[in-house]
Amino acid sequence: MSRKLLDKNFCAIPWTGFQQDPDGGIKNCIISKDKIGNINDEPIEKILERNRSLKKQMLDGEYPSSCNGCYLVEKNRPVDFDSISSRLYYAKELGPYVSKNLFDNPDNFDLSHVDIRWSNKCNQACVYCGPEYSSKWETELNLKRAKAKTNIQDLKDYIFSNIKNLRNVYIAGGEPLLMKENKEFLELLYKENPNVNIRVNTNLSKTGTGIFDLLCKFKNVHWTISVESMEEEYNYIRFHGDWIKMLENLEQIRKLPHRITFNMLYFILNYKSIFKTVEYFQKKGFHNNSFVIGPLFNPEELVALNLPTPVLGQCKTMFKNAINDKPGFLLQNSLENVLGHLTETEFHANIESTKQTLKNMDLRRNIDSVKVFPKLYKEVL
C-alpha cells in the first residue's frame, strides 16, 4: 500500500474510480460535495480529467473542501482505520491492489472502482428521499424525468471494457436489485472477474429479479441494508416497505459467507427508537461492526435538530450514555459522529415545517403519522 494513503488528507478515489448518480451526475464518491460533470453532457473520460486540480491539492498536503465530509467524521479517530469515512473505506479496499506509484502524479488514473446508480428505479418512497433517487416518489408527485439511454450505454461500454481491472464495485440506487443494468453488469462481472469485492446498498425487499441470485454466487459481497427503525415505524419511514419481508430476506443472506452492515440515518422520526433498533439486531447476533449510523441533513424539515431544546438534550444524553458503554468498532464511531452533529451543528429549527411536511405526506399517502409515532407527537409535535 502506498504510504500516501496514510496521510489524513489523501484519498485513493480520484485516481481509481468515480460515482455515477441516477441523473448522470459524476462525483468522486457519495460523500463528495461537488459534482465534476454529467455523462449526459460529455464522455466519462473527459469528466475524470477534471479531477487533476483536486489530486494536486492532495499531493500538496491540502484538504480539498469537496472532501470535508470524510474529514469531519474522522476527527474523533485521527489514526484509527475503524471509521465510517469513505476515505478510509477505500484506502482499505483499494490500497493493497493498486500500483504504489499511481498516486505520484495528478495525471495518473487506473479504474479499479465504480459506484453505479444506473437509475432512480425504486419500489419504496422513503420519507427523507425524493424523485432523484426514487421512481416511487416520482410517481407520487406525478413527475417525469428525461432518460438518456445513449449516454448510459456509453458509460456501460467504458466500465465493461475495464471490467477485469475492477477491484471494488458499489451498486446502489434507487433500488439496485430492481435494475436490469445490474443483471447485465453482474453476469459479465461473474464471468470475467468473479473475485471482485461487491458492495450493494439495498432495501432488501425484492429477491426474485435474478440480481439477488447473481449476487449470491459471488464470494466477496458486502450487503448494506437500509433500515432506520422497526415494525410500523419502518413501514412508515420506508413507504411501500414491509418490515416482515425484509427480515425474511435478511435471514436468507445470513446463510451466506457475506458481510452484512445496517445503514441507518438518524432524524426526527427515530430520534429515540434508533437505539431500540440497534439493540434488536444486536440480540439477533449482529456485531457492533455491523452498524453505520449517520445524521440526516436533508430535507431540513426532518433533521433531528428541529427537536425542542429539552428533547434534544435528552437525545444527546442517550448518545453520551451509549458512547460511555464503549461499544467500539463502527457503532461507536457512528454514535460519536451523530453526537457531534447534535452538539456542534448550527441549525435554524422550524418544527412547524416538520408538522406540515408530515401532514402533507400523510394526506398524499392516506396514512397517519400520529398513530405510528405517538411519543413524537406527545413530546414534540
XYZ file of C-alpha atoms in Angstrom:
381
model
C 0.000 0.000 0.000
C 1.246 3.483 -0.837
C 2.195 5.446 2.274
C 0.323 8.414 0.819
C -2.907 6.670 1.804
C -1.891 7.084 5.445
C -1.920 10.867 5.067
C -5.068 12.315 6.631
C -5.867 14.480 3.609
C -5.348 11.801 0.959
C -7.922 9.614 -0.820
C -7.490 6.867 -3.424
C -10.734 7.534 -5.288
C -9.701 10.421 -7.591
C -7.002 8.119 -9.014
C -9.076 4.939 -9.140
C -12.809 5.450 -9.624
C -15.975 7.512 -9.508
C -19.660 7.577 -8.556
C -22.498 7.951 -11.043
C -25.826 9.340 -9.836
C -29.203 8.440 -11.407
C -29.335 11.822 -13.175
C -25.985 11.154 -14.852
C -24.000 13.333 -12.468
C -20.454 12.193 -11.711
C -18.801 12.678 -8.320
C -15.772 11.099 -6.707
C -17.907 9.356 -4.075
C -21.214 9.632 -2.216
C -19.620 11.925 0.404
C -18.154 14.343 -2.170
C -19.741 17.768 -2.013
C -19.181 18.658 -5.656
C -20.147 17.039 -8.935
C -17.380 17.078 -11.517
C -19.553 16.547 -14.582
C -22.505 14.765 -16.146
C -22.426 11.916 -18.650
C -25.373 13.493 -20.463
C -23.081 16.382 -21.407
C -19.685 14.796 -22.073
C -17.832 11.443 -22.007
C -16.762 9.967 -18.675
C -13.083 10.075 -19.678
C -13.308 13.834 -20.206
C -15.067 14.332 -16.873
C -12.449 12.396 -14.913
C -9.658 14.573 -16.321
C -11.224 17.438 -14.372
C -10.028 15.820 -11.137
C -6.453 16.913 -11.784
C -6.691 20.023 -9.601
C -8.181 18.066 -6.676
C -5.428 15.453 -6.953
C -2.788 18.170 -6.970
C -4.296 19.649 -3.804
C -3.955 16.292 -2.066
C -0.383 15.843 -3.280
C 0.413 19.310 -1.926
C -0.902 18.320 1.503
C -4.074 20.382 1.234
C -7.565 19.332 2.309
C -9.988 19.782 -0.642
C -13.281 21.306 0.501
C -15.245 18.748 -1.539
C -13.945 16.061 0.819
C -14.910 17.778 4.082
C -17.492 15.092 4.836
C -14.824 12.459 5.394
C -12.508 14.770 7.285
C -15.388 15.634 9.610
C -16.324 12.056 10.517
C -12.661 11.151 11.110
C -11.921 13.960 13.525
C -12.619 11.825 16.614
C -10.427 8.997 15.305
C -7.446 10.597 13.601
C -5.344 7.423 13.372
C -7.998 4.695 13.517
C -8.992 2.874 10.325
C -12.097 1.643 12.174
C -14.077 4.617 10.922
C -17.183 5.105 8.834
C -15.460 7.555 6.481
C -15.457 6.741 2.773
C -11.830 7.866 2.517
C -10.614 5.172 4.906
C -13.001 2.568 3.492
C -11.491 2.955 0.037
C -7.952 3.088 1.384
C -8.556 -0.379 2.817
C -10.456 -1.730 -0.185
C -8.210 -0.395 -2.949
C -4.842 0.402 -1.362
C -3.400 -3.135 -1.376
C -4.156 -3.666 -5.063
C -3.073 -0.552 -6.936
C 0.422 0.377 -8.042
C 2.341 2.265 -5.347
C 3.441 4.937 -7.832
C -0.112 5.531 -9.109
C -0.559 8.392 -6.649
C 2.683 10.158 -7.595
C 1.232 12.143 -10.488
C -2.086 14.034 -10.774
C -2.354 12.902 -14.399
C -2.463 9.205 -13.449
C -5.712 7.235 -13.386
C -6.348 3.485 -13.214
C -10.010 2.439 -12.999
C -10.408 -0.115 -10.217
C -13.592 1.088 -8.504
C -17.064 2.111 -9.651
C -20.090 3.265 -7.638
C -23.022 2.920 -10.014
C -26.618 4.088 -9.602
C -27.950 3.399 -13.103
C -31.355 4.964 -12.489
C -33.807 6.080 -9.809
C -35.889 2.897 -10.149
C -37.126 2.019 -6.681
C -40.092 0.282 -5.060
C -40.052 2.433 -1.916
C -40.620 6.130 -1.249
C -38.691 6.766 1.969
C -39.818 9.889 3.802
C -36.412 11.589 3.531
C -35.858 10.676 -0.137
C -37.189 12.265 -3.322
C -37.700 11.773 -7.049
C -33.985 11.971 -7.888
C -33.365 8.645 -6.148
C -36.839 7.057 -6.162
C -39.197 6.407 -9.051
C -41.929 5.783 -6.448
C -41.507 9.381 -5.282
C -41.571 10.446 -8.933
C -44.900 8.693 -9.451
C -46.327 10.034 -6.188
C -45.534 13.619 -7.225
C -46.620 12.957 -10.823
C -43.228 13.918 -12.261
C -41.463 12.745 -15.402
C -37.701 12.653 -15.827
C -35.853 12.715 -19.126
C -33.991 9.486 -19.891
C -30.633 9.450 -21.677
C -30.084 5.813 -22.610
C -27.397 6.551 -25.195
C -25.234 8.190 -22.575
C -25.837 5.329 -20.151
C -24.715 2.936 -22.872
C -21.509 4.929 -23.346
C -20.845 4.662 -19.617
C -21.568 0.926 -19.668
C -19.139 0.477 -22.560
C -16.428 2.279 -20.592
C -16.959 0.220 -17.433
C -17.395 -3.098 -19.229
C -14.205 -2.582 -21.230
C -12.308 -2.284 -17.926
C -14.211 -4.981 -16.073
C -11.223 -7.264 -15.497
C -9.378 -4.458 -13.696
C -12.117 -3.699 -11.168
C -11.254 -4.435 -7.536
C -14.286 -2.887 -5.887
C -17.848 -2.371 -7.115
C -20.598 -0.495 -5.299
C -24.156 -0.742 -6.638
C -26.926 1.410 -5.213
C -29.897 3.321 -6.473
C -32.793 3.686 -6.384
C -33.019 0.024 -5.556
C -30.184 -1.944 -7.221
C -31.981 -5.303 -7.039
C -34.566 -3.957 -9.497
C -32.284 -2.551 -12.204
C -31.845 -4.629 -15.352
C -28.493 -2.925 -15.945
C -27.164 -4.612 -12.811
C -28.145 -8.030 -14.137
C -26.127 -7.429 -17.284
C -23.253 -5.953 -15.269
C -23.100 -8.773 -12.714
C -23.350 -11.505 -15.336
C -20.298 -10.121 -17.120
C -18.529 -9.442 -13.829
C -19.027 -13.036 -12.659
C -17.680 -14.329 -15.958
C -14.645 -12.038 -16.177
C -13.854 -11.046 -12.587
C -15.601 -13.323 -10.033
C -13.278 -12.449 -7.132
C -14.105 -8.739 -7.181
C -15.372 -7.134 -3.978
C -19.011 -6.057 -4.329
C -20.941 -3.760 -2.029
C -24.690 -3.471 -2.567
C -26.823 -0.844 -0.831
C -30.336 -2.269 -0.813
C -33.685 -2.159 0.954
C -33.642 -5.973 0.619
C -37.292 -6.156 -0.363
C -37.128 -7.867 -3.763
C -35.153 -11.079 -4.237
C -36.892 -12.511 -7.311
C -35.419 -10.347 -10.064
C -32.383 -12.547 -10.804
C -29.995 -9.911 -9.483
C -30.207 -11.249 -5.930
C -29.346 -14.761 -7.143
C -26.384 -13.423 -9.103
C -25.016 -11.620 -6.052
C -25.320 -14.794 -4.003
C -22.894 -16.500 -6.403
C -20.013 -14.127 -5.653
C -17.646 -14.823 -2.766
C -16.920 -11.257 -1.682
C -20.173 -9.397 -1.131
C -20.917 -6.699 1.435
C -24.649 -6.230 1.906
C -25.538 -2.750 3.176
C -29.151 -2.865 4.337
C -31.043 0.417 4.630
C -33.049 0.377 7.859
C -33.796 3.158 10.342
C -36.474 1.751 12.611
C -38.733 -1.248 13.247
C -42.208 -2.574 12.567
C -44.837 0.153 11.937
C -42.208 2.885 12.066
C -40.153 1.034 9.442
C -43.175 0.695 7.152
C -43.970 4.406 7.509
C -40.411 5.656 7.021
C -39.756 3.280 4.117
C -43.164 3.771 2.478
C -44.189 0.676 0.464
C -41.684 -1.294 2.552
C -42.524 -4.395 4.586
C -40.643 -4.993 7.848
C -41.513 -8.713 7.991
C -40.495 -9.337 4.378
C -37.189 -7.545 4.888
C -36.443 -9.738 7.918
C -37.231 -12.880 5.932
C -34.819 -11.822 3.194
C -32.215 -10.896 5.802
C -32.270 -14.472 7.085
C -31.570 -15.648 3.541
C -28.358 -13.681 3.226
C -27.253 -14.564 6.761
C -26.746 -18.106 5.466
C -24.137 -16.824 3.007
C -20.450 -16.184 3.792
C -21.014 -12.490 3.148
C -20.665 -9.356 5.265
C -23.804 -7.506 6.408
C -23.997 -3.875 7.553
C -27.028 -1.807 8.513
C -27.023 1.680 7.018
C -29.045 3.868 9.387
C -29.976 7.538 9.168
C -30.759 9.409 12.378
C -33.504 12.032 12.135
C -36.621 13.304 13.821
C -38.797 10.200 13.282
C -36.361 7.810 15.007
C -34.968 10.324 17.496
C -35.128 7.734 20.292
C -36.222 4.492 18.648
C -32.946 4.071 16.757
C -31.399 2.697 19.951
C -34.134 0.059 20.169
C -33.493 -0.887 16.548
C -29.753 -1.329 17.121
C -30.462 -3.409 20.223
C -32.880 -5.601 18.253
C -30.237 -6.529 15.698
C -27.573 -6.945 18.369
C -29.810 -9.525 20.066
C -30.111 -11.319 16.725
C -26.343 -11.749 16.813
C -25.059 -8.844 14.733
C -21.677 -7.445 15.757
C -21.096 -3.777 16.641
C -19.152 -3.501 13.382
C -22.470 -4.016 11.581
C -23.916 -0.580 12.339
C -23.210 2.593 10.374
C -25.329 5.488 11.648
C -25.195 8.986 10.229
C -27.246 12.141 10.731
C -29.790 13.176 8.127
C -29.009 16.606 6.642
C -31.816 16.914 4.088
C -34.676 17.567 3.868
C -34.221 20.087 6.668
C -37.788 19.588 7.936
C -36.878 16.081 9.106
C -33.480 16.848 10.628
C -33.260 15.886 14.315
C -32.080 19.387 15.219
C -35.678 20.559 14.806
C -36.399 18.908 18.171
C -37.155 21.292 21.072
C -34.137 22.031 23.258
C -35.234 19.840 26.231
C -35.900 16.831 23.984
C -32.683 17.410 22.072
C -30.878 17.409 25.411
C -32.399 14.022 26.237
C -31.174 12.667 22.891
C -27.649 13.950 23.499
C -27.652 12.215 26.881
C -28.757 8.957 25.261
C -25.878 9.170 22.797
C -23.379 10.058 25.542
C -24.532 7.090 27.631
C -24.256 4.756 24.634
C -20.729 6.031 23.924
C -19.732 5.640 27.590
C -20.616 1.952 27.278
C -17.686 1.804 24.827
C -19.231 -0.457 22.186
C -16.213 0.081 19.921
C -15.985 -0.514 16.191
C -18.186 1.270 13.634
C -21.035 1.591 16.125
C -19.015 3.767 18.492
C -17.649 5.870 15.654
C -21.227 6.366 14.410
C -22.511 7.389 17.837
C -19.668 9.889 18.224
C -20.371 11.422 14.825
C -24.105 11.801 15.447
C -23.446 13.349 18.864
C -21.024 15.773 17.221
C -23.741 16.700 14.734
C -26.284 17.302 17.516
C -23.818 19.323 19.575
C -21.867 21.369 17.054
C -24.073 21.992 14.006
C -25.600 25.441 13.552
C -29.223 24.989 12.548
C -32.382 27.068 12.386
C -35.089 24.825 13.851
C -38.560 25.016 12.331
C -40.809 22.441 13.945
C -43.875 23.923 12.223
C -42.325 22.969 8.899
C -41.855 19.437 10.236
C -45.521 19.235 11.200
C -46.651 20.487 7.792
C -44.371 18.095 5.920
C -45.751 15.093 7.806
C -49.326 16.315 7.372
C -48.879 16.696 3.613
C -47.241 13.288 3.309
C -49.996 11.637 5.347
C -52.666 13.157 3.108
C -50.974 12.025 -0.101
C -50.331 8.527 1.211
C -53.509 8.027 3.220
C -51.610 7.134 6.384
C -51.481 8.593 9.891
C -48.145 9.536 11.432
C -49.900 10.377 14.733
C -50.765 6.700 15.259
C -47.313 5.478 14.156
C -45.271 7.949 16.246
C -47.381 8.667 19.357
C -44.350 9.558 21.537
C -43.088 12.046 18.974
C -46.446 13.787 18.841
C -46.778 13.790 22.627
C -43.257 15.137 23.324
C -42.639 17.287 20.269
C -45.481 17.821 17.830
